[in-house]
Coordinates of C-alpha atoms in Angstrom, one line a residue:
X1 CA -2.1 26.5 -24.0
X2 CA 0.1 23.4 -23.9
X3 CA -0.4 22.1 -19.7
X4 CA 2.6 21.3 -18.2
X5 CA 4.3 20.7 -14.8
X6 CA 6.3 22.6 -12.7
X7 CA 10.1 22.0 -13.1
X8 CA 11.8 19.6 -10.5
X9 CA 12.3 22.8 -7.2
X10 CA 15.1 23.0 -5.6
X11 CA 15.5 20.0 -2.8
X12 CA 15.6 22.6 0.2
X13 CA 12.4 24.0 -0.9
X14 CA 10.9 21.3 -1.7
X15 CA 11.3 19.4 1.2
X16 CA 10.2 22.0 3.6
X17 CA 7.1 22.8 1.4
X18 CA 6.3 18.7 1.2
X19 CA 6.6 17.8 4.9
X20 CA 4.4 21.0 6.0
X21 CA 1.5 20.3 3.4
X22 CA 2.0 16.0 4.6
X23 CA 2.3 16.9 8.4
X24 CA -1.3 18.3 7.8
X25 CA -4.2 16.2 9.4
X26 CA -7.2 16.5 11.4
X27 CA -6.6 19.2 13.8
X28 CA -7.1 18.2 17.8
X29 CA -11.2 18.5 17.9
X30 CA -11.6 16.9 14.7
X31 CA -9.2 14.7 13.6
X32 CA -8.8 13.8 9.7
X33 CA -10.5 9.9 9.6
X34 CA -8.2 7.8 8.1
X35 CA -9.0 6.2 5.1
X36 CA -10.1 2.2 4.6
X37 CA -8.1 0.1 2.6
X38 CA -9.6 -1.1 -0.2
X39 CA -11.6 -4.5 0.6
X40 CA -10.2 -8.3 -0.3
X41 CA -11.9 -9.8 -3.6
X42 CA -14.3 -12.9 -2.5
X43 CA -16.1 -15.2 -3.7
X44 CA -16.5 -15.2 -7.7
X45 CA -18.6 -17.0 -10.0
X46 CA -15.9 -18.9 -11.9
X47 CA -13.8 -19.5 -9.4
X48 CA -13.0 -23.1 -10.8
X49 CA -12.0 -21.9 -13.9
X50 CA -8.3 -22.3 -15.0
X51 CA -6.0 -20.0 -16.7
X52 CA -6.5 -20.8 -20.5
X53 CA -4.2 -22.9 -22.6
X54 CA -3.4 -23.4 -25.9
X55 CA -5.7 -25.6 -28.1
X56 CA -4.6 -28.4 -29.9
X57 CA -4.2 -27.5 -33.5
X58 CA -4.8 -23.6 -33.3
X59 CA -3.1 -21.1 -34.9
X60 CA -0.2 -20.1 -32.3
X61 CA -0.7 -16.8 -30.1
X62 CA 1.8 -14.3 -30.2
X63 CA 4.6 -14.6 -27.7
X64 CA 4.0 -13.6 -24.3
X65 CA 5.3 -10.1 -23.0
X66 CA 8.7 -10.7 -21.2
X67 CA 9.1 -8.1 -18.8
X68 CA 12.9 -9.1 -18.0
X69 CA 12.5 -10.3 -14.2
X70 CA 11.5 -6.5 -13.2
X71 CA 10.7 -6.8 -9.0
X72 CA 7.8 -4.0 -8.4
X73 CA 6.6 -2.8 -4.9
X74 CA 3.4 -1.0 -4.8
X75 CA 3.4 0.7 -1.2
X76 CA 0.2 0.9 1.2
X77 CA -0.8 1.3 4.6
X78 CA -2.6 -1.6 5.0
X79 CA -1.0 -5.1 4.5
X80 CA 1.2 -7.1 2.4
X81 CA 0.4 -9.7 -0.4
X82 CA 3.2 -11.7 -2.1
X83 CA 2.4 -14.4 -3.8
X84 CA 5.0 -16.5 -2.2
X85 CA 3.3 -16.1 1.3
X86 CA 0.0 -14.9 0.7
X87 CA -3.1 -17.6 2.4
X88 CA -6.4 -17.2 0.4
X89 CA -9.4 -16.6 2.2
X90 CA -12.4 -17.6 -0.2
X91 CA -12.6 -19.0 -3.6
X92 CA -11.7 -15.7 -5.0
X93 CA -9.1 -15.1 -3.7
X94 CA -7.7 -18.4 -4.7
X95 CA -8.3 -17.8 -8.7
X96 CA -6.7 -14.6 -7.9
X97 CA -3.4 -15.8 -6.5
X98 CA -3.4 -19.1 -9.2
X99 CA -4.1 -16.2 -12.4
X100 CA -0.9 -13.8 -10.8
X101 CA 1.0 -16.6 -10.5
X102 CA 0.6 -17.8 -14.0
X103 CA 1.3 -14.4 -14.8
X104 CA 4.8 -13.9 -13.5
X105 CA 5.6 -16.9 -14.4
X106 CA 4.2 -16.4 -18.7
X107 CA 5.7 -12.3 -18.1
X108 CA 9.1 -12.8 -16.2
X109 CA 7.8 -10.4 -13.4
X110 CA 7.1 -9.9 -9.9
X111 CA 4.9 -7.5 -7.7
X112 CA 4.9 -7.3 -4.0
X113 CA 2.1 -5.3 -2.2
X114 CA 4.0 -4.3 1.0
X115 CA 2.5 -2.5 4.0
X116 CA 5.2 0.2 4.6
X117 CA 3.8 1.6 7.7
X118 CA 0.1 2.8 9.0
X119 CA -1.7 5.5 7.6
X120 CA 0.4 8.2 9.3
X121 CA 3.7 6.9 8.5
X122 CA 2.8 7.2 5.0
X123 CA 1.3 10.8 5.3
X124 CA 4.9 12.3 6.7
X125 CA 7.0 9.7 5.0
X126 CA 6.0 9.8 1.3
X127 CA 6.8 13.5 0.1
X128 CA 10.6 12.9 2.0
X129 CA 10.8 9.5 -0.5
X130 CA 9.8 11.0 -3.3
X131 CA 11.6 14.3 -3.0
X132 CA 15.2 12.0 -2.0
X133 CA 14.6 9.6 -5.3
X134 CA 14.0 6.5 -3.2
X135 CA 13.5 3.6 -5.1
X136 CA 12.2 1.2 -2.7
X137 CA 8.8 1.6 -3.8
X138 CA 7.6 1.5 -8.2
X139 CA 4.2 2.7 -7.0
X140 CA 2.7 4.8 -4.3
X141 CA -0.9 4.7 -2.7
X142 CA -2.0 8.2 -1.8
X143 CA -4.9 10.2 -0.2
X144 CA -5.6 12.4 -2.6
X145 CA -4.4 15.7 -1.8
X146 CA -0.9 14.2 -1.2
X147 CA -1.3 13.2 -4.9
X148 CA -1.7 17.0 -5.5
X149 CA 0.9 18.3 -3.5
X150 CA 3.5 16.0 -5.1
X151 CA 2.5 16.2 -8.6
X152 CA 2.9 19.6 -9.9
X153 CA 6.2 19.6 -8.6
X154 CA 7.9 16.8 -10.8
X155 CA 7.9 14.1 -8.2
X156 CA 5.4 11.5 -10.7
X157 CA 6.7 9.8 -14.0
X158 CA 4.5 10.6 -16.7
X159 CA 2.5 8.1 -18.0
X160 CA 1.4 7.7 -21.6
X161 CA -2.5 8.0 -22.1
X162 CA -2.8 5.2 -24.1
X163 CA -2.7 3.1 -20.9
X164 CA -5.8 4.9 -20.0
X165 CA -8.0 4.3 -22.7
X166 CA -11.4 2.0 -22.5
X167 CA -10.9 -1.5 -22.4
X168 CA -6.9 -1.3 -23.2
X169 CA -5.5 -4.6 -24.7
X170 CA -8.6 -6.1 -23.1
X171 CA -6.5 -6.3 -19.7
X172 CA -8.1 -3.8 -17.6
X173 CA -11.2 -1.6 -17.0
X174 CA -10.0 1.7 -15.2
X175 CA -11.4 3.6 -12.7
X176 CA -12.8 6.4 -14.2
X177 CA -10.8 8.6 -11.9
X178 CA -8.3 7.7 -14.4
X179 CA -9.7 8.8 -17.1
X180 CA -10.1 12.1 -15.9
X181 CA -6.8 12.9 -15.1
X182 CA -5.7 11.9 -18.6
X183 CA -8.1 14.5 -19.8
X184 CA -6.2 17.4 -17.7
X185 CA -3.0 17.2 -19.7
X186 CA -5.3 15.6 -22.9
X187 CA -2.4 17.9 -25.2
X188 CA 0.4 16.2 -23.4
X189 CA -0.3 12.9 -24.5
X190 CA 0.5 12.0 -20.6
X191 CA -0.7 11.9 -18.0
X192 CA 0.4 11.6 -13.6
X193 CA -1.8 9.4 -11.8
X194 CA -4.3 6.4 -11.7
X195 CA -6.8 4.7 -10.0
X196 CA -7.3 0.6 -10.0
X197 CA -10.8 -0.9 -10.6
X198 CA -9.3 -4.1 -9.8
X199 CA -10.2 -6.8 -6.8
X200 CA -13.7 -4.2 -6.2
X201 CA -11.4 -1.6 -4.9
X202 CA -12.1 0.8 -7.4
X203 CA -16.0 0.4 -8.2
X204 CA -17.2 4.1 -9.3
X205 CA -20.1 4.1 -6.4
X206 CA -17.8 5.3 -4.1
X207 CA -20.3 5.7 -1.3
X208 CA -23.9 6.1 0.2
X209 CA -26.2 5.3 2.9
X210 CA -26.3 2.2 4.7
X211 CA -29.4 1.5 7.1
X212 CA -30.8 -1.0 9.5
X213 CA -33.5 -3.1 8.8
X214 CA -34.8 -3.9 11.6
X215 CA -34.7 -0.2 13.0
X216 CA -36.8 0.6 10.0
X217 CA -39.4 -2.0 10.8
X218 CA -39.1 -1.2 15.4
X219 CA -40.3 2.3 13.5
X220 CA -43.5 1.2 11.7
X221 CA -41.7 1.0 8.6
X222 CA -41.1 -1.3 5.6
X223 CA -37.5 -3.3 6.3
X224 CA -36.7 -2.7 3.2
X225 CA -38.2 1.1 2.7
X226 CA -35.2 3.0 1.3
X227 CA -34.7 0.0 -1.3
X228 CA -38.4 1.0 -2.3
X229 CA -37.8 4.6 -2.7
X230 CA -34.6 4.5 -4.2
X231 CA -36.4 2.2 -7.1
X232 CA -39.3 4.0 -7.5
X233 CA -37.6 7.2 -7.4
X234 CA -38.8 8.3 -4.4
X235 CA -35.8 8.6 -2.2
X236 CA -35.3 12.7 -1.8
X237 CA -34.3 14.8 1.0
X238 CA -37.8 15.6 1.9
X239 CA -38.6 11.3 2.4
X240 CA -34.9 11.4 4.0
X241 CA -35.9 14.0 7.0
X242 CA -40.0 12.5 7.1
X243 CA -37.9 9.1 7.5
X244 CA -36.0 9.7 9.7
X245 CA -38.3 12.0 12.2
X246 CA -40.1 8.8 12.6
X247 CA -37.3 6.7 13.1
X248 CA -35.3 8.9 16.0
X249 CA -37.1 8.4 18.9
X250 CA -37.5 7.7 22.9
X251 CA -37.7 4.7 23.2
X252 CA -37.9 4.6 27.1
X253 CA -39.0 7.6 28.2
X254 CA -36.8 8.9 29.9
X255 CA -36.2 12.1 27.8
X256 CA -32.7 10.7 26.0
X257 CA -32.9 9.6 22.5
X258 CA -32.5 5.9 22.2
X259 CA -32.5 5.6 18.4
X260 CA -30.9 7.7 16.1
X261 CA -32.1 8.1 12.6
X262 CA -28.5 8.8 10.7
X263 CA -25.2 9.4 11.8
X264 CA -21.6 9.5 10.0
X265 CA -18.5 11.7 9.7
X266 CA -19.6 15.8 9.5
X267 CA -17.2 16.3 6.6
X268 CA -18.3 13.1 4.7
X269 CA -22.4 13.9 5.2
X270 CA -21.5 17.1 3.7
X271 CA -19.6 16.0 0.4
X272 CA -22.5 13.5 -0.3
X273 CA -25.0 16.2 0.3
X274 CA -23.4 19.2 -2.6
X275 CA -22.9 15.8 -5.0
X276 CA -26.3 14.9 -4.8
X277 CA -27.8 18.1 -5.6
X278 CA -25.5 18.2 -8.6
X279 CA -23.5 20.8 -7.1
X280 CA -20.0 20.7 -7.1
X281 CA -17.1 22.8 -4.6
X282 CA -15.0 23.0 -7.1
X283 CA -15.0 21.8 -11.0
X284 CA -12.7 21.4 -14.3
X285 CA -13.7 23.7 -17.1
X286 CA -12.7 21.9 -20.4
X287 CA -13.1 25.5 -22.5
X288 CA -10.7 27.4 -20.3
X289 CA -8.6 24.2 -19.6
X290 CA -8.8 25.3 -15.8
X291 CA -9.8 24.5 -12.2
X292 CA -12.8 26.8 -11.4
X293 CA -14.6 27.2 -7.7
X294 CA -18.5 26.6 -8.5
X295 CA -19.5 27.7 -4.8
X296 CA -21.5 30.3 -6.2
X297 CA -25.0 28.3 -7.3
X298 CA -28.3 28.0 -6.1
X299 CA -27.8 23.7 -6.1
X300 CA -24.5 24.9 -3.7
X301 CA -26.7 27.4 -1.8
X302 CA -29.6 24.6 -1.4
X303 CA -27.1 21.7 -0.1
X304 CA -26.2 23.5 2.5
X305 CA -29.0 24.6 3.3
X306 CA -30.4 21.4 3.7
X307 CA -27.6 20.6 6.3
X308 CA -28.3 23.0 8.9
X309 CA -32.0 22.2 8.9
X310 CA -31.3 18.6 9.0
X311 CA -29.2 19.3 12.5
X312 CA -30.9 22.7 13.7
X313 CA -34.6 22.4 12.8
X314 CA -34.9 18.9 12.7
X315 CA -32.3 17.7 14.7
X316 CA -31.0 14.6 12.6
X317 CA -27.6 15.8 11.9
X318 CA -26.0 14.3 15.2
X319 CA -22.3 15.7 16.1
X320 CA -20.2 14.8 19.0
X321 CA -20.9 17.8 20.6
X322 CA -24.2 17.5 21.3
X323 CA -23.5 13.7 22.8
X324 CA -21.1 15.3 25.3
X325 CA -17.9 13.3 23.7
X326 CA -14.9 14.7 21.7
X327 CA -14.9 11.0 19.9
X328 CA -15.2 11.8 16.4
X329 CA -15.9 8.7 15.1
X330 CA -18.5 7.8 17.6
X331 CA -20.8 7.1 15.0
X332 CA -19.1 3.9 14.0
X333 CA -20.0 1.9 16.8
X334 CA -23.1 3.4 17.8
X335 CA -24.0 2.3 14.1
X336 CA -22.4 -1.2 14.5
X337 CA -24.3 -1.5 17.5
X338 CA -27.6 -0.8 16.7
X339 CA -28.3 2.9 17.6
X340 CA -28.7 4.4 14.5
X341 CA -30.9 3.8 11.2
X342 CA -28.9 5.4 8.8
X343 CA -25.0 6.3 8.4
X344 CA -23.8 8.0 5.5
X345 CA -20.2 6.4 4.9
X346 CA -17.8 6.2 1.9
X347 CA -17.8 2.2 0.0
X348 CA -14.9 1.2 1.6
X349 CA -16.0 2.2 4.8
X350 CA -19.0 -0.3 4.2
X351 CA -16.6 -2.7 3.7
X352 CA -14.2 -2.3 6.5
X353 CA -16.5 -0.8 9.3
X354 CA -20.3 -2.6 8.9
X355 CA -19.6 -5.6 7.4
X356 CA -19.3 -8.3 9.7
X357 CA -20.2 -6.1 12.5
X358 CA -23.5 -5.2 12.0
X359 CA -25.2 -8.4 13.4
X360 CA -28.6 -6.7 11.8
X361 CA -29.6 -7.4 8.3
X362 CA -28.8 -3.9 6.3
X363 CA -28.8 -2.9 3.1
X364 CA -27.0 0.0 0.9
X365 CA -28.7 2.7 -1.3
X366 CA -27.4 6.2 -2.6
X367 CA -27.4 9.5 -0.6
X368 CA -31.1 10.9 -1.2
X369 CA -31.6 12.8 -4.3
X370 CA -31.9 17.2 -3.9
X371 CA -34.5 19.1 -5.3
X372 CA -32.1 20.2 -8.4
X373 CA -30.6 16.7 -9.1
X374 CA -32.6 14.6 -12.0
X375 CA -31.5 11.8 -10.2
X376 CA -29.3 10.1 -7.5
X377 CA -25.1 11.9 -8.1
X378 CA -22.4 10.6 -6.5
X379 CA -19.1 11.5 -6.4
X380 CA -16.2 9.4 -7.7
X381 CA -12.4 9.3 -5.8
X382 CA -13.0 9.5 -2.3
X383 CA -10.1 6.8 -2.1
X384 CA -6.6 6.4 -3.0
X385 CA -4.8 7.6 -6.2
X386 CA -1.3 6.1 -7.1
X387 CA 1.9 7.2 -9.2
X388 CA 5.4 6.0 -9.9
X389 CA 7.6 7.9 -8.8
X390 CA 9.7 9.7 -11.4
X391 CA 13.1 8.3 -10.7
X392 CA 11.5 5.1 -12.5
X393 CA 10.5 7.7 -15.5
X394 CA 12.2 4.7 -18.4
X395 CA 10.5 1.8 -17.0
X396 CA 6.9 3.3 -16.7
X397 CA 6.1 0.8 -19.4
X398 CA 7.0 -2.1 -18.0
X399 CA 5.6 -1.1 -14.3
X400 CA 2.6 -0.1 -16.2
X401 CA 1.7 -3.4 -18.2
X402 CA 2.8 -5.3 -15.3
X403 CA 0.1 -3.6 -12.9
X404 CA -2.6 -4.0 -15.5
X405 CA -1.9 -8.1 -15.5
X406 CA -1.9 -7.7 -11.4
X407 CA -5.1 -6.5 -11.5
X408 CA -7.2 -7.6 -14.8
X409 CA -10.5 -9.3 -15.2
X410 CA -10.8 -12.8 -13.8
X411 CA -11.8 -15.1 -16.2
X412 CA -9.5 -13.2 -19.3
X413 CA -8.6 -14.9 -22.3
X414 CA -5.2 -14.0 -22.4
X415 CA -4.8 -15.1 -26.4
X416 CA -7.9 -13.6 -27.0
X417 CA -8.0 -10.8 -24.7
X418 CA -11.2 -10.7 -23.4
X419 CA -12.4 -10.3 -20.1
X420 CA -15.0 -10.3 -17.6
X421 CA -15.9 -6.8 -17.0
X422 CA -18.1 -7.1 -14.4
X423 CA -16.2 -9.8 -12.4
X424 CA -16.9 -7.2 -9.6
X425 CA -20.2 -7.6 -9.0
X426 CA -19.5 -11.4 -7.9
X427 CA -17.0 -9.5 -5.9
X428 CA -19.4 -8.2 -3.9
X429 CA -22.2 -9.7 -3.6
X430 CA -21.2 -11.7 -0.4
X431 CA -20.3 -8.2 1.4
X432 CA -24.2 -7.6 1.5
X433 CA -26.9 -9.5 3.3
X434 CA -29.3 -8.1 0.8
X435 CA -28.2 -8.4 -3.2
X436 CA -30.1 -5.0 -3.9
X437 CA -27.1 -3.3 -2.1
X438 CA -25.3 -4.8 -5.4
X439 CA -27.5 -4.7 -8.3
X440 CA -29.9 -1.8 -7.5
X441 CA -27.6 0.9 -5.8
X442 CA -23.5 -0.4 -7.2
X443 CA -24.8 -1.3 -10.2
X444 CA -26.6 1.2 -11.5
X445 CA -24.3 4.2 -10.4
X446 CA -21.7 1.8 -12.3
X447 CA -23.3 1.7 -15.9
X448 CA -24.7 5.2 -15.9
X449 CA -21.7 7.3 -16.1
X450 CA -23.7 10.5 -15.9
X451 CA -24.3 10.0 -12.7
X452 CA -20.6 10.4 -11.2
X453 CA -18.9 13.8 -10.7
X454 CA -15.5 14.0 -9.9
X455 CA -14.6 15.4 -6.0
X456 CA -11.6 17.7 -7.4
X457 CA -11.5 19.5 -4.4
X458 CA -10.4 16.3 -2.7
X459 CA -7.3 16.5 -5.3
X460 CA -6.5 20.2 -4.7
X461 CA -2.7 20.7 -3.9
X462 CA -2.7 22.4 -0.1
X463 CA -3.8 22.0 2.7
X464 CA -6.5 19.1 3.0
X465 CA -8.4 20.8 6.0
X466 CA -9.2 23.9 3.6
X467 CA -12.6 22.6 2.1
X468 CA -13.7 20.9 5.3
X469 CA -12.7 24.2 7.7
X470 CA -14.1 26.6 5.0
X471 CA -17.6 24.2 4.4
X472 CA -18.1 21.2 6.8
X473 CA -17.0 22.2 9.9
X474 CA -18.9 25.8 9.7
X475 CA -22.2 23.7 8.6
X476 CA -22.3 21.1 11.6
X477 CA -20.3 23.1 14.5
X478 CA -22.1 26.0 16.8
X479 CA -19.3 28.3 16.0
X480 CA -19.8 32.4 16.0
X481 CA -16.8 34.3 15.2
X482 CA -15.9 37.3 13.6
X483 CA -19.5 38.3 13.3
X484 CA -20.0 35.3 11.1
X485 CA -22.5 32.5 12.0
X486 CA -21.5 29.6 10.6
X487 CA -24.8 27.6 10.4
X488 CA -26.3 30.3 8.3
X489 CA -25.5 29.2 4.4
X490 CA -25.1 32.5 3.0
X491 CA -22.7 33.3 5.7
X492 CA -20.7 30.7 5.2
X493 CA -20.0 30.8 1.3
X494 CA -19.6 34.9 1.7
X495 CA -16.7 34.2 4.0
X496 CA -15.6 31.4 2.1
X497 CA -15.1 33.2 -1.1
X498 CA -11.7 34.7 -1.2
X499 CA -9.8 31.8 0.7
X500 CA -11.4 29.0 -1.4
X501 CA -10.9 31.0 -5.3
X502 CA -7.5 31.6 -3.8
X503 CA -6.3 28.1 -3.4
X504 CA -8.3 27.4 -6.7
X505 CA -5.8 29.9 -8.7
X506 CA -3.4 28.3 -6.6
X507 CA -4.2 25.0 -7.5
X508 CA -4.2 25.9 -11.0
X509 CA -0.6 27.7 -10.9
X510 CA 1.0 24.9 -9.3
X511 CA -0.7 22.8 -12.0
X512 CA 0.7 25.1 -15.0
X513 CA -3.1 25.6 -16.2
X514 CA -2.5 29.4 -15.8
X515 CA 1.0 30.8 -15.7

C-alpha cells in the first residue's frame, strides 16, 4: 500500500488539536525533564588545517553550488550562533566557524542558529507556527513526539530520500535516525524528518551509565570496575545489583544512607532498561508496513521485572518519594555532588549536567546487558528531530544542501569530497576524564549498528505522557488503584494493553499506514 500523509485539516481543527497535544508536559508530581541541547564541538585533531585550495596546475573542480543568497534560520531552545557574532571557545570551534564561513562565502548562503525562546516556549509555540505558515524559521528543532503530532497532518515539506543516503556527496554522515524515517515512506521516495550527526550532537550512543570513580574504590572496588566488565563482557544486571549492594551504604551510622549506588530520571532508567534486554514498547514491522506494540514478550515481561526488584527487593532504584522531596530531578546534584555511584542519563545529559561538575574523575559505559540481550542495546533518538516546514516545500533543496555544508565533516575535501567521518570522536574526547568513555563505550555502539534500536514510542503522535504513565511511572511509584498494583509486571502490561495498541493504531492512522 502506497504510505502517505494526511491532507492539510482544516485550520480550526487543526489548531485546537496542535496546542492540546503541545500544551502536554510533565504533570504536577512529575514534571516532563526538559531536554539538553546538543553539546558545543571542541577540540579536534586538525584544528590547524585550512580549507583546501586549488593546486597549481590541476585539472579545474566543477563550479561551486550557488545557492542564490538564501538566509536560513534553524530554530532551538538553546542559543544562537551567527557567524557574524559567534566567539569560539576551543580550537574546534575555531575550524568550525573559519570552514562555515568559507562556505557561505564559495555557496552564496547564510544560516543563523537562533534561540527563539526556552524549551517551553517552543513546546506551545511551534504547532501555532507551523499550522499559521510562518516563515520565520527554514527548520525546526523538536522533541520528538511534537515531530509526530505535526507530521501526519501536512505541516513538514517532504524531503527527497536521496539526501538520506550513506555518505551523500561525501558532505555528511546522518544520524541514523534519519535513515529510518526514510525507510517509513521507502515507496514515496520522500521522506519528513532528520536528525544531524554533526558538531557530536548526533552520535548514535545516545546514552548510558556514568559512575564515580572514587565511590567505586571508598567501596572496595576497582576505580575503573564497570570499564572492566563492560570489556570483558561482564557488565549484566545481576553484576549491576551485586555492584551496587556494595556500593550503597552507611557510611556514618546513623541509620540514613550516605551513598547511593545509582540514581537518574524514573522514566529514563526504564527506557534503558526494555532497550537493553532487546525489548522494544513499540516497533516498525517492515512486512506489514506498520507500527506494532511489542509489549507482549518475555524480554518485555523480564525488564520490568528487573525494575521493581531493583527498587523493592533491593532497594537501588531511588525515587523522590522515598527521600521525602517532590524534586524530580534531585538526582542531578546529589550525583554532581558526590552521593551517588551510578546515574543512568541520556548523552547529552552527560554533556550538559556532569561535565564540568563532577569534580570526581568518572567514566561512561552502556546500561548493563539483560539476560535475553547478546550484548549491550541501546536505543537511538532520545534527542531532537527537525523539519522544514512546508510553506518552504520549493526550496527544500536548497535548505537541504545548505544544512549538510553547516554541518559536514571537518577536514572535507570539498573538490574531492571526502571527509573525516569520525571527526567526532576528537569531538569528544576532552568531555571525558577517562578516553575509555570514548573509544570503549561511544565507539563501539557507533560502528556496530546492530546494536541500536530505534525508541518509536518516543515518536508516537499523542500524548507524550502515554508510555511513561502506562510503564515508568506504574514501575517506580507505590501506586494501588483500581485493584491494580502497579509494581507487579504482569499487572502493569495487562492494564496497559488496550490504551497502548490503541494509540498504536492510532499512530498508524494518523500516519496513513492503515486507512
Amino acid at each position: 500500500m502506497m504510505k502517505k500523509l494526511y491532507p492539510f485539516l482544516l485550520f480550526a481543527v487543526l489548531l485546537a488539536g496542535l496546542l492540546a497535544f503541545s500544551a502536554c508536559g510533565g504533570s504536577d508530581d512529575t514534571p516532563a525533564q526538559t531536554p539538553a541541547p546538543p553539546a558545543p564541538p571542541v577540540a579536534n585533531v586538525g584544528a590547524n588545517q585550512q580549507p583546501t585550495t586549488p593546486v597549481e596546475g590541476a585539472t579545474p573542480a566543477a563550479p561551486p553550488r550557488d545557492l542564490g543568497g538564501i538566509e536560513i534560520f534553524i530554530a532551538n531552545w538553546w542559543e544562537d550562533y551567527d557567524t557574524d557574532t559567534f566567539e569560539p571557545r576551543s580550537a574546534a570551534e575555531r575550524e568550525r566557524l573559519a570552514d562555515r564561513i568559507y562556505l557561505q562565502e564559495r555557496h552564496n548562503f547564510r544560516i543563523r542558529e537562533v534561540r527563539a525562546g526556552d524549551w517551553e516556549w517552543a513546546r506551545d509555540n511551534h504547532a501555532v507556527r507551523l499550522i499559521t505558515r510562518n516563515e520565520e524559521f527554514h527548520i525546526w528543532n523538536l522533541a520528538p513526539n511534537w515531530y509526530g503530532n505535526a507530521a501526519p497532518r501536512g505541516l513538514f515539506a517532504p524531503i527527497p530520500q536521496t539526501f538520506f543516503s550513506e555518505g551523500y556527496g561525501g558532505q555528511m554522515v546522518w544520524h541514523r535516525d534519519s535513515m529510518n524515517f526514510a525507510a517509513m515512506f521507502a515507496d514515496t521516495g520522500y521522506t519528513y524528518g532528520f536528525t544531524a550527526r554533526g558538531d557530536g550532537g548526533g552520535v548514535p550512543m545516545t546514552g548510558g551509565i556514568a559512575f564515580n570513580m572514587r565511590l567505586f574504590e571508598e567501596a572496595g572496588l576497582p576505580r575503573d570496575y564497570p570499564f572492566i566488565l563492560q570489556r570483558e563482557g561482564r557488565w549484566t544486571w545481576d553484576e549491576f545489583i551485586r555492584v551496587g549492594t556494595q556500593i550503597q551504604r552507611d557510611v556514618d551510622g546513623d541509620g540514613v544512607i550516605d551513598i547511593f549506588a545509582h540514581l537518574g530520571f524514573n522514566q529514563e532508567i526504564t527506557a534503558r532498561a526494555v532497550f537493553s534486554n532487546g525489548a522494544t514498547f513499540v516497533d516498525f514491522c517492515n512486512d506489514t508496513d506498520r507500527l506494532v506494540s511489542t509489549i507482549n514478550t518475555p524480554e518485555f515481561f523480564e525488564a520490568l521485572e528487573f525494575l521493581v526488584n531493583l527498587r523493592q527487593v533491593h532497594g537501588l532504584g531511588i525515587h523522590e518519594e522515598d527521600l521525602g522531596t517532590d524534586q524530580w530531578d534531585f538526582f542531578v546534584e546529589m550525583f554532581n555532588h558526590g552521593h551517588a555511584a551510578m546515574r543512568t542519563l541520556t548523552h547529552g545529559h552527560v554533556l550538559a549536567q556532569v561535565e564540568p561538575s563532577l569534580n570526581d574523575d568518572w567514566g561512561f559505559v552502556a546500561f548493563p546487558r539483560g539476560p535475553r540481550a547478546a550484548n549491550h542495546y541501546t536505543y537511538s533518538t532520545g534527542g531532537n528531530l527537525m523539519a522544514i516546514p512546508a510553506v518552504f516545500g520549493d526550496q527544500v533543496d536548497d535548505i537541504m544542501y545548505a544544512f549538510m555544508l553547516w554541518h559536514r565533516p571537518l577536514g572535507i575535501d570539498e573538490d574531492d569530497d571526502v571527509g573525516d567521518a569520525d571527526d567526532w570522536i576528537f569531538e569528544q574526547l576532552p568531555f571525558f576524564p577517562d578516553e575509555r568513555s570514548v573509544y570503549e563505550t561511544m565507539v563501539y555502539h557507533t560502528r556496530n549498528p546492530n546494536l541500536q534500536r530505534m525508541s518509536w514510542h518516543e515518536i508516537l503522535p499523542g500524548d507524550d505522557e502515554i508510555w511513561r504513565s502506562l510503564f515508568a511511572w506504574r514501575v517506580w511509584n507505590d501506586v494501588d488503584t483500581e485493584n491494580i498494583v502497579w509494581n507487579d509486571p504482569a499487572q502493569i502490561i495487562e492494564a496497559a494493553q488496550l490504551e497502548w495498541e490503541a494509540t498504536i493504531e492510532a499512530a498508524n492512522r494518523a500516519l496513513g499506514f492503515i486507512d
